[in-house]
XYZ file of C-alpha atoms in Angstrom:
351
model
C -11.955 35.010 -3.610
C -14.268 33.629 -0.731
C -17.409 32.018 -2.251
C -20.697 33.523 -1.126
C -22.034 32.281 2.284
C -24.313 29.396 2.303
C -28.118 30.104 2.662
C -27.952 29.009 6.284
C -25.476 30.262 8.875
C -24.192 26.896 9.839
C -23.083 24.822 6.984
C -23.240 21.092 8.024
C -20.359 18.906 6.927
C -20.891 15.459 5.787
C -18.429 12.637 5.932
C -16.879 11.397 2.766
C -16.059 7.787 1.541
C -12.397 6.666 2.632
C -9.917 6.817 -0.178
C -7.469 3.957 -0.328
C -4.918 2.497 -2.689
C -4.255 -1.071 -3.225
C -0.842 -2.713 -2.212
C 1.222 -4.406 -4.739
C 0.145 -7.945 -3.784
C -3.359 -7.035 -4.403
C -4.377 -6.677 -0.615
C -5.633 -3.190 0.441
C -3.838 -2.759 3.773
C -5.630 0.380 4.741
C -9.125 -1.042 4.100
C -8.288 -3.932 6.190
C -7.093 -1.464 9.089
C -10.368 0.567 8.451
C -12.493 -2.552 8.747
C -10.716 -3.496 12.040
C -11.418 -0.145 13.924
C -14.580 0.778 11.870
C -16.666 1.415 15.004
C -13.923 3.686 16.491
C -13.232 5.401 13.094
C -17.073 6.244 12.808
C -17.005 7.628 16.317
C -13.913 9.612 15.395
C -15.486 11.052 12.150
C -18.642 12.082 14.295
C -16.275 13.967 16.571
C -14.457 15.685 13.680
C -17.762 16.541 11.995
C -19.158 17.995 15.305
C -16.166 20.014 15.997
C -15.894 21.490 12.568
C -19.270 23.165 12.796
C -19.384 26.972 13.682
C -21.927 29.709 13.410
C -19.412 31.520 11.206
C -20.492 30.002 7.806
C -17.078 30.238 6.325
C -15.521 27.700 8.680
C -17.726 24.802 8.042
C -17.967 25.706 4.336
C -14.246 25.474 3.908
C -14.033 22.345 6.163
C -16.714 20.753 3.692
C -14.228 21.522 0.926
C -11.393 19.778 2.522
C -13.625 16.766 3.508
C -14.997 16.566 0.026
C -11.467 16.151 -1.207
C -11.114 12.887 0.791
C -8.123 11.710 2.532
C -6.860 8.424 4.065
C -7.445 9.482 7.787
C -4.081 7.634 8.101
C -2.916 9.433 11.245
C -6.065 8.958 13.441
C -6.345 5.447 12.238
C -2.828 4.853 13.626
C -3.999 6.290 16.983
C -7.061 4.049 17.044
C -5.143 0.861 16.046
C -2.293 1.449 18.497
C -4.499 1.906 21.357
C -6.473 -1.308 20.508
C -3.207 -3.147 20.082
C -2.313 -2.097 23.520
C -5.437 -3.434 24.776
C -7.480 -0.345 25.401
C -11.291 -0.624 25.426
C -12.426 2.771 26.483
C -13.263 5.948 24.433
C -10.385 8.452 24.950
C -8.435 7.439 21.971
C -11.521 8.388 19.648
C -11.260 12.092 20.713
C -7.453 12.049 20.424
C -7.598 10.448 17.030
C -9.860 13.395 16.099
C -7.331 15.681 17.747
C -4.444 14.282 15.623
C -6.649 14.749 12.387
C -7.215 18.429 13.380
C -3.534 19.026 13.795
C -2.848 17.431 10.496
C -5.564 19.436 8.531
C -4.464 22.651 10.089
C -0.808 22.068 8.892
C -2.268 21.248 5.298
C -4.145 24.596 5.253
C -0.993 26.365 6.316
C 1.352 24.502 4.007
C -0.672 25.142 0.952
C -0.760 28.734 1.572
C 3.163 28.772 2.094
C 3.711 26.665 -0.872
C 1.030 28.543 -3.025
C -0.316 25.139 -4.028
C -3.296 24.873 -6.498
C -4.222 21.313 -5.740
C -4.725 19.230 -2.673
C -5.586 15.481 -3.117
C -6.240 16.097 -6.825
C -8.766 18.933 -6.119
C -8.378 22.700 -6.082
C -6.757 23.588 -2.711
C -8.695 25.420 -0.069
C -6.540 28.515 -0.574
C -7.111 28.410 -4.405
C -10.907 28.485 -3.695
C -11.266 30.525 -0.549
C -8.105 32.623 -0.499
C -5.001 32.560 1.705
C -6.516 34.647 4.461
C -9.488 32.261 5.074
C -7.204 29.194 4.710
C -4.800 30.434 7.509
C -7.554 31.582 9.849
C -9.555 28.057 9.572
C -6.277 26.342 10.103
C -5.875 28.265 13.455
C -9.517 27.439 14.194
C -8.655 23.724 13.778
C -5.602 23.977 15.786
C -7.680 25.593 18.665
C -10.256 22.705 18.256
C -7.425 20.265 18.661
C -6.241 21.842 21.867
C -9.736 21.755 23.202
C -9.767 17.997 22.711
C -6.481 17.676 24.442
C -7.722 19.404 27.465
C -10.978 17.491 27.660
C -8.840 14.288 27.638
C -7.325 15.549 31.034
C -3.991 13.825 30.654
C -0.848 16.068 31.109
C 1.103 13.401 29.316
C -1.123 13.295 26.214
C -1.050 17.146 26.291
C 2.782 17.134 26.397
C 3.107 14.667 23.562
C 0.616 16.455 21.142
C 1.614 19.935 21.994
C 5.340 18.989 21.510
C 4.473 17.366 18.081
C 2.569 20.706 17.169
C 5.710 22.701 17.880
C 8.027 20.378 16.158
C 5.885 20.353 12.990
C 6.155 24.219 12.890
C 9.876 23.938 13.423
C 10.119 21.552 10.524
C 8.274 23.822 8.210
C 10.438 26.856 9.074
C 13.642 24.736 8.511
C 12.266 23.854 5.190
C 11.997 27.458 4.272
C 15.446 28.044 5.572
C 17.143 25.322 3.267
C 14.686 25.858 0.371
C 16.510 26.821 -2.679
C 19.897 25.952 -1.195
C 21.756 23.071 -3.085
C 24.437 23.180 -0.329
C 21.856 21.763 2.117
C 22.826 18.408 3.487
C 20.916 15.155 3.790
C 21.080 15.620 7.628
C 19.104 19.052 7.261
C 16.746 17.301 4.901
C 16.081 14.565 7.449
C 15.500 17.011 10.157
C 12.855 18.657 8.005
C 10.799 15.617 7.379
C 11.266 14.342 10.803
C 9.693 17.590 12.077
C 7.012 18.398 9.395
C 5.749 14.829 9.035
C 7.224 12.120 11.243
C 6.534 14.093 14.478
C 2.846 13.677 14.033
C 2.923 10.051 13.185
C 4.995 9.435 16.368
C 2.619 11.325 18.416
C -0.398 9.708 16.919
C 0.867 6.186 17.735
C 2.512 6.971 21.026
C -0.732 8.335 22.642
C -2.256 4.972 21.867
C 0.039 3.447 24.541
C -0.433 6.287 27.008
C -4.316 5.968 27.124
C -3.896 2.285 27.575
C -1.506 2.963 30.565
C 1.076 0.799 28.980
C 4.866 0.842 30.211
C 6.977 3.629 28.923
C 9.010 1.065 26.843
C 5.895 0.325 24.859
C 5.016 4.010 24.430
C 8.635 4.535 23.095
C 8.390 1.420 20.828
C 5.199 3.066 19.232
C 6.972 6.328 19.075
C 9.637 4.735 17.131
C 7.261 2.924 14.865
C 5.240 6.081 13.892
C 8.415 8.188 13.527
C 10.247 5.680 11.062
C 6.796 5.261 9.382
C 6.430 9.059 8.834
C 10.031 9.362 7.376
C 9.251 6.507 5.061
C 5.944 8.086 4.002
C 7.539 11.405 3.336
C 10.289 10.034 1.319
C 8.005 8.294 -0.892
C 5.854 11.415 -1.192
C 9.123 13.316 -2.362
C 10.052 10.795 -4.675
C 6.546 10.660 -6.266
C 6.670 14.310 -6.985
C 9.342 13.578 -9.740
C 7.747 10.351 -10.913
C 4.056 9.992 -10.425
C 0.995 10.996 -12.555
C -0.839 14.128 -11.075
C -3.880 11.912 -10.152
C -1.910 9.498 -8.199
C 0.104 12.189 -6.342
C -2.815 14.427 -5.552
C -1.074 17.484 -6.522
C 0.751 18.884 -9.512
C 3.785 16.661 -10.444
C 6.952 18.829 -10.178
C 5.622 21.318 -7.508
C 8.608 20.688 -5.395
C 10.817 21.454 -8.345
C 9.090 24.682 -9.321
C 9.345 25.708 -5.616
C 12.810 24.917 -5.333
C 12.475 22.605 -2.438
C 15.480 20.602 -1.394
C 14.424 16.866 -1.139
C 16.229 13.621 -1.123
C 16.032 12.976 -4.816
C 17.313 16.410 -5.617
C 20.247 16.022 -3.097
C 21.143 12.571 -4.585
C 21.111 13.718 -8.106
C 23.065 16.895 -7.326
C 25.722 15.292 -5.259
C 26.296 12.434 -7.815
C 26.468 15.008 -10.807
C 29.396 16.622 -12.611
C 29.952 20.313 -12.440
C 27.714 20.988 -15.498
C 24.845 19.149 -13.805
C 25.444 21.099 -10.500
C 25.253 24.316 -12.360
C 21.901 23.297 -13.904
C 20.524 22.466 -10.398
C 21.888 25.847 -9.017
C 20.053 27.756 -11.776
C 16.715 26.118 -11.581
C 16.550 25.729 -7.629
C 18.753 28.606 -6.351
C 18.333 31.259 -9.047
C 14.890 29.994 -9.926
C 15.475 30.459 -13.544
C 13.403 27.731 -15.010
C 12.375 26.873 -18.630
C 9.823 24.437 -19.984
C 12.537 21.967 -20.647
C 14.043 21.919 -17.311
C 11.771 19.532 -15.443
C 12.225 16.809 -17.965
C 16.038 17.409 -17.884
C 15.844 17.163 -14.067
C 14.004 13.771 -14.437
C 16.635 12.494 -16.720
C 19.306 13.347 -14.290
C 17.423 11.606 -11.478
C 17.109 8.640 -13.672
C 20.870 8.677 -14.523
C 21.870 8.741 -10.953
C 19.283 6.429 -9.622
C 17.855 9.193 -7.284
C 14.232 7.859 -7.379
C 15.143 4.326 -6.841
C 17.516 5.027 -3.965
C 14.952 7.402 -2.312
C 12.477 4.418 -2.274
C 15.139 2.074 -0.958
C 15.854 4.640 1.951
C 12.113 4.701 2.510
C 12.172 0.675 2.600
C 14.873 0.861 5.246
C 12.795 3.220 7.459
C 9.805 1.062 6.805
C 11.800 -1.952 8.176
C 12.704 -0.114 11.291
C 9.048 0.786 11.863
C 8.125 -2.870 11.559
C 11.074 -3.836 13.845
C 9.914 -1.415 16.511
C 6.542 -3.508 16.972
C 8.543 -6.811 18.070
C 7.820 -6.023 21.672
C 4.052 -6.374 21.099
C 2.348 -9.729 21.072
C 0.829 -10.953 17.750
C -2.802 -9.646 17.197
C -4.964 -8.378 14.370
C -4.035 -4.777 15.166
C -0.328 -5.382 15.002
C -0.506 -7.157 11.772
C -2.560 -4.421 10.273
C -0.019 -1.749 11.557
C 2.894 -3.756 9.904
C 0.720 -3.958 6.709
C 0.263 -0.118 6.585
C 4.027 0.213 6.360
C 3.773 -1.704 3.167
C 0.859 0.250 2.068
C 2.890 3.555 2.394
C 5.863 2.254 0.365
C 3.876 0.557 -2.294
C 2.311 3.942 -3.384
C 5.746 4.405 -5.277
C 4.986 1.371 -7.487
């Protein structure tokens, strides 16, 4: 049910404190990156808050709920840092970082409706509070805002990159629906899903940094590779955490992917390495959706038995290494070191 409208027609949205997670060696890579681009990030947040306003009270009200839940602002941070690493000193990257965040937030709103999720970043999801209809429509509003920002930038190449990423995200989500509950799905199909729904926006977020700096195509492609590989690593860790983390650490209910019958790499590894009795179990709980209270603990036992969690994180580490290697063509500077440390931050979430 939609909460009653606020007393004033236009609910103002305020900015939250940034949430970060320390890396294993005690350094907080995300906090270091934030400090490095603090002025740009503050300007980006102002853009986000300004563009979230609307005379339709429910839009800023729902937006305020999302912002209150926190969030790392990782994708816009990548845009800001990539542009600075490439030597850009203008202001275009600030609007584009806000654009990236709007695309991301819109997809979160839509995803939670599709997945019937009750939690987002440890709080009640927008659809749980405001209803599915409001969440979908406000997600559409945020997509529209992102396209306004692209048009204002005036670059056809930027428009091409971000529009392509938006379409690819939708394709990834649809493909996930196609293979959901199907234990005959392949690792290649699973990778297509996460490269679409997650990695495409990471790649676009970093690539536009080179474009606004007017850097050579080779550098834009290097940043594309960095973002794409980082995005795959990020999603692999997320999918592993669904079967291993505490609810507070994950920001959603542990086991949601299991209950929804999602085919992720930990599931594929455990299924393909199991005997026929174990495969029968997976088919029952994922394909037939006949789940009992003891099934999730048993699934965790099977994953432990077949090293599904450890091997998923190892795969994430491999993609993280590829992301770092993609930055080799850039001279050493503070932004480059921060982008390398962010890779470590993303993978360290599994520890």
